[in-house]
Tab-separated table of C-alpha atoms in Angstrom:
chain	number	residue	atom	x	y	z
T	1	ALA	CA	39.518	84.154	111.463
T	2	GLN	CA	36.783	86.722	111.034
T	3	SER	CA	36.769	89.529	108.477
T	4	VAL	CA	34.386	91.890	106.703
T	5	THR	CA	34.493	93.384	103.235
T	6	GLN	CA	32.596	96.513	102.336
T	7	LEU	CA	31.916	96.784	98.636
T	8	GLY	CA	32.236	100.335	97.395
T	9	SER	CA	34.191	102.972	99.250
T	10	HIS	CA	31.789	105.670	98.009
T	11	VAL	CA	28.056	105.542	97.368
T	12	SER	CA	26.027	108.482	96.072
T	13	VAL	CA	22.241	108.689	96.115
T	14	SER	CA	19.613	111.344	95.623
T	15	GLU	CA	17.528	112.495	98.539
T	16	GLY	CA	14.516	110.185	98.807
T	17	ALA	CA	16.232	107.299	97.002
T	18	LEU	CA	16.979	103.882	98.399
T	19	VAL	CA	20.231	103.503	100.301
T	20	LEU	CA	22.067	100.183	99.969
T	21	LEU	CA	25.478	99.693	101.565
T	22	ARG	CA	27.041	96.293	101.113
T	23	CYS	CA	28.900	94.181	103.620
T	24	ASN	CA	30.093	90.604	103.296
T	25	TYR	CA	31.614	88.702	106.147
T	26	SER	CA	33.839	85.725	106.685
T	27	SER	CA	33.615	83.823	109.937
T	28	SER	CA	34.419	80.331	111.108
T	29	VAL	CA	31.793	80.591	113.841
T	30	PRO	CA	28.276	82.059	113.882
T	31	PRO	CA	28.979	85.762	113.540
T	32	TYR	CA	27.830	88.768	115.458
T	33	LEU	CA	27.643	91.728	113.076
T	34	PHE	CA	27.423	95.464	113.534
T	35	TRP	CA	26.919	98.617	111.535
T	36	TYR	CA	28.385	101.829	112.882
T	37	VAL	CA	28.056	105.342	111.448
T	38	GLN	CA	30.557	108.182	111.699
T	39	TYR	CA	29.352	111.706	111.056
T	40	PRO	CA	31.933	114.391	110.230
T	41	ASN	CA	34.146	115.284	113.176
T	42	GLN	CA	32.536	112.686	115.388
T	43	GLY	CA	33.282	109.220	116.694
T	44	LEU	CA	31.500	106.060	115.617
T	45	GLN	CA	27.917	105.441	116.717
T	46	LEU	CA	26.116	102.101	116.658
T	47	LEU	CA	23.339	101.889	114.060
T	48	LEU	CA	22.336	98.284	114.648
T	49	LYS	CA	23.663	94.846	115.483
T	50	TYR	CA	22.868	91.247	114.661
T	51	THR	CA	23.155	88.828	117.559
T	52	SER	CA	21.365	85.778	116.054
T	53	ALA	CA	17.902	86.626	117.393
T	54	ALA	CA	16.259	87.811	114.156
T	55	THR	CA	17.723	87.979	110.666
T	56	LEU	CA	16.156	91.359	109.911
T	57	VAL	CA	17.534	93.936	112.285
T	58	LYS	CA	16.104	97.413	112.660
T	59	GLY	CA	18.312	100.224	113.812
T	60	ILE	CA	18.194	103.922	114.438
T	61	ASN	CA	17.324	106.621	111.897
T	62	GLY	CA	15.257	104.249	109.742
T	63	PHE	CA	18.113	101.912	108.832
T	64	GLU	CA	17.841	98.151	108.769
T	65	ALA	CA	20.034	95.225	107.791
T	66	GLU	CA	19.330	91.629	106.870
T	67	PHE	CA	21.581	88.758	107.828
T	68	LYS	CA	21.819	86.240	104.989
T	69	LYS	CA	23.885	83.239	105.924
T	70	SER	CA	23.726	81.687	102.451
T	71	GLU	CA	25.230	84.842	100.955
T	72	THR	CA	27.470	85.678	103.945
T	73	SER	CA	26.060	89.174	103.727
T	74	PHE	CA	24.779	91.839	106.085
T	75	HIS	CA	23.779	94.720	103.817
T	76	LEU	CA	22.478	97.990	105.256
T	77	THR	CA	19.416	99.634	103.726
T	78	LYS	CA	17.169	102.637	104.164
T	79	PRO	CA	14.105	103.140	101.962
T	80	SER	CA	14.468	106.895	101.584
T	81	ALA	CA	17.714	108.807	101.986
T	82	HIS	CA	17.853	112.069	103.857
T	83	MET	CA	20.519	114.728	103.583
T	84	SER	CA	21.441	114.067	107.209
T	85	ASP	CA	22.416	110.476	106.327
T	86	ALA	CA	25.599	111.705	104.663
T	87	ALA	CA	28.353	110.061	106.685
T	88	GLU	CA	30.781	107.156	106.684
T	89	TYR	CA	29.401	103.727	107.498
T	90	PHE	CA	31.389	100.833	108.926
T	91	CYS	CA	30.490	97.183	109.028
T	92	ALA	CA	32.113	95.112	111.767
T	93	VAL	CA	32.218	91.507	112.921
T	94	SER	CA	32.937	90.326	116.416
T	95	GLY	CA	36.228	88.458	116.453
T	96	THR	CA	37.713	86.236	119.109
T	97	ASP	CA	38.355	89.105	121.457
T	98	LYS	CA	37.724	92.292	119.487
T	99	LEU	CA	35.668	93.988	116.817
T	100	ILE	CA	37.001	93.748	113.276
T	101	PHE	CA	35.997	96.674	111.101
T	102	GLY	CA	35.695	97.095	107.367
T	103	THR	CA	37.288	99.964	105.494
T	104	GLY	CA	34.101	102.008	105.461
T	105	THR	CA	31.689	103.355	102.841
T	106	ARG	CA	31.180	107.077	102.460
T	107	LEU	CA	27.573	107.929	101.658
T	108	GLN	CA	26.823	111.146	99.787
T	109	VAL	CA	23.254	112.371	99.462
T	110	PHE	CA	22.399	114.863	96.739
T	111	PRO	CA	19.352	117.125	96.832
U	1	GLU	CA	29.616	115.648	130.325
U	2	THR	CA	28.031	112.545	128.909
U	3	GLY	CA	29.253	109.594	126.901
U	4	VAL	CA	32.919	109.420	125.973
U	5	THR	CA	34.956	112.605	125.802
U	6	GLN	CA	38.421	113.131	124.354
U	7	THR	CA	40.876	115.986	124.669
U	8	PRO	CA	42.398	117.663	122.840
U	9	ARG	CA	40.326	117.448	119.675
U	10	HIS	CA	43.245	118.545	117.521
U	11	LEU	CA	46.972	118.243	118.143
U	12	VAL	CA	49.966	119.217	116.063
U	13	MET	CA	53.344	118.058	117.285
U	14	GLY	CA	56.893	117.769	116.121
U	15	MET	CA	58.733	114.495	116.017
U	16	THR	CA	60.678	115.285	119.163
U	17	ASN	CA	57.736	116.417	121.283
U	18	LYS	CA	56.017	114.539	124.072
U	19	LYS	CA	52.263	114.881	124.392
U	20	SER	CA	49.329	112.989	125.859
U	21	LEU	CA	45.807	112.258	124.698
U	22	LYS	CA	43.083	111.975	127.290
U	23	CYS	CA	39.864	109.977	127.238
U	24	GLU	CA	37.126	109.917	129.858
U	25	GLN	CA	33.990	107.795	129.857
U	26	HIS	CA	30.960	108.823	131.892
U	27	LEU	CA	29.034	105.593	131.308
U	28	GLY	CA	30.248	103.384	134.140
U	29	HIS	CA	31.750	100.942	131.648
U	30	ASN	CA	34.325	98.301	132.416
U	31	ALA	CA	36.462	98.220	129.284
U	32	MET	CA	38.243	100.971	127.353
U	33	TYR	CA	40.006	100.972	123.997
U	34	TRP	CA	42.348	103.027	121.839
U	35	TYR	CA	41.926	102.863	118.060
U	36	LYS	CA	43.853	104.470	115.220
U	37	GLN	CA	41.856	105.608	112.194
U	38	SER	CA	43.838	106.337	109.040
U	39	ALA	CA	42.431	107.203	105.649
U	40	LYS	CA	41.446	104.211	103.532
U	41	LYS	CA	42.364	101.694	106.243
U	42	PRO	CA	40.183	99.743	108.659
U	43	LEU	CA	40.156	100.916	112.236
U	44	GLU	CA	43.199	99.549	114.010
U	45	LEU	CA	42.777	98.435	117.579
U	46	MET	CA	45.814	99.580	119.554
U	47	PHE	CA	45.158	98.865	123.224
U	48	VAL	CA	42.459	97.317	125.380
U	49	TYR	CA	41.879	97.689	129.111
U	50	ASN	CA	39.524	95.576	131.196
U	51	PHE	CA	38.938	96.964	134.687
U	52	LYS	CA	42.000	99.179	134.084
U	53	GLU	CA	44.223	96.177	133.337
U	54	GLN	CA	45.756	96.056	129.890
U	55	THR	CA	44.697	92.931	128.071
U	56	GLU	CA	45.779	93.614	124.525
U	57	ASN	CA	48.572	95.398	122.746
U	58	ASN	CA	48.382	94.865	119.022
U	59	SER	CA	52.080	95.193	118.248
U	60	VAL	CA	51.954	98.924	118.740
U	61	PRO	CA	55.329	100.720	118.632
U	62	SER	CA	56.710	101.716	121.996
U	63	ARG	CA	56.479	105.400	121.092
U	64	PHE	CA	52.802	104.972	122.055
U	65	SER	CA	52.343	104.323	125.766
U	66	PRO	CA	48.886	103.835	127.302
U	67	GLU	CA	47.900	104.499	130.873
U	68	CYS	CA	44.641	103.621	132.612
U	69	PRO	CA	44.637	104.969	136.188
U	70	ASN	CA	41.011	103.972	136.801
U	71	SER	CA	38.104	102.522	134.881
U	72	SER	CA	36.900	105.961	133.734
U	73	HIS	CA	40.109	107.467	132.385
U	74	LEU	CA	42.475	106.417	129.648
U	75	PHE	CA	45.565	108.199	128.385
U	76	LEU	CA	47.795	107.720	125.391
U	77	HIS	CA	51.274	109.142	125.887
U	78	LEU	CA	53.121	110.039	122.713
U	79	HIS	CA	56.839	110.589	122.177
U	80	THR	CA	59.179	110.740	119.209
U	81	LEU	CA	56.369	110.094	116.762
U	82	GLN	CA	56.748	109.773	113.012
U	83	PRO	CA	54.768	111.580	110.293
U	84	GLU	CA	53.014	108.300	109.444
U	85	ASP	CA	51.500	108.359	112.925
U	86	SER	CA	49.297	111.246	111.836
U	87	ALA	CA	45.726	109.980	112.131
U	88	LEU	CA	42.509	110.238	114.084
U	89	TYR	CA	42.842	108.512	117.456
U	90	LEU	CA	39.587	107.228	118.835
U	91	CYS	CA	38.798	106.119	122.342
U	92	ALA	CA	35.912	103.758	123.070
U	93	SER	CA	34.347	102.038	126.046
U	94	SER	CA	32.015	99.095	126.566
U	95	GLN	CA	29.906	97.845	129.431
U	96	GLU	CA	31.078	94.255	129.215
U	97	LEU	CA	34.659	93.173	129.372
U	98	ALA	CA	36.448	93.393	126.056
U	99	GLY	CA	35.823	90.287	124.051
U	100	ALA	CA	32.123	89.983	124.880
U	101	PRO	CA	30.932	89.335	121.334
U	102	THR	CA	27.623	91.191	121.341
U	103	ASP	CA	28.589	94.201	123.375
U	104	THR	CA	28.335	97.699	121.924
U	105	GLN	CA	31.308	100.012	121.967
U	106	TYR	CA	30.748	103.714	122.541
U	107	PHE	CA	33.200	106.025	120.848
U	108	GLY	CA	34.521	109.450	121.623
U	109	PRO	CA	34.880	112.118	118.907
U	110	GLY	CA	38.577	111.468	118.500
U	111	THR	CA	41.785	113.482	118.513
U	112	ARG	CA	43.083	114.533	115.107
U	113	LEU	CA	46.856	114.205	115.387
U	114	THR	CA	49.294	115.728	112.934
U	115	VAL	CA	52.986	114.948	113.265
U	116	LEU	CA	55.290	117.339	111.468
């Protein structure tokens, strides 16, 4: 069965600092992995997805994630945080017939 | 309207009320979903429709009743809910049939439900 674990329910960074949100997955088959973002009072929006083409995936708003099979990880990064990045971020893995989401990481950005 | 819309955005209801949530997707997608989002829990998939046919019901209590009259509209009928049903209910749609592993789901803004 597939699952994802997001390490850290809250992450705080200063504006301009590196953003690192952690996601580890468990999958019995080659996984397809996603990062979604949820801004306040909105639904989830796809940031990026890994579909086995390239291990480094670039997404919207300057975010990227690297698939590391040896570490079963798919961490999300952004070199320089912006105030507008404050939101909740969800990692997800494609299961047999549905998406399986993590519990989310809330990112706070301080000026 | 574009994307996925949901109405109402906020709903307060008593335990004996009957209400309905509405979702509409303007993307020409083939699959639609209902999710429940509660604090500190992963998103819970409730129902899935492919081409307006229900394909999944994840052991959801019968007080939640979905309806999909066509591929663009999805309803969630609510009756005799419990306070623990208070949550954000999200609707989503996808181009491919549900289960396509690489397909992107597009979410609506959700309905914030409070059950008193």
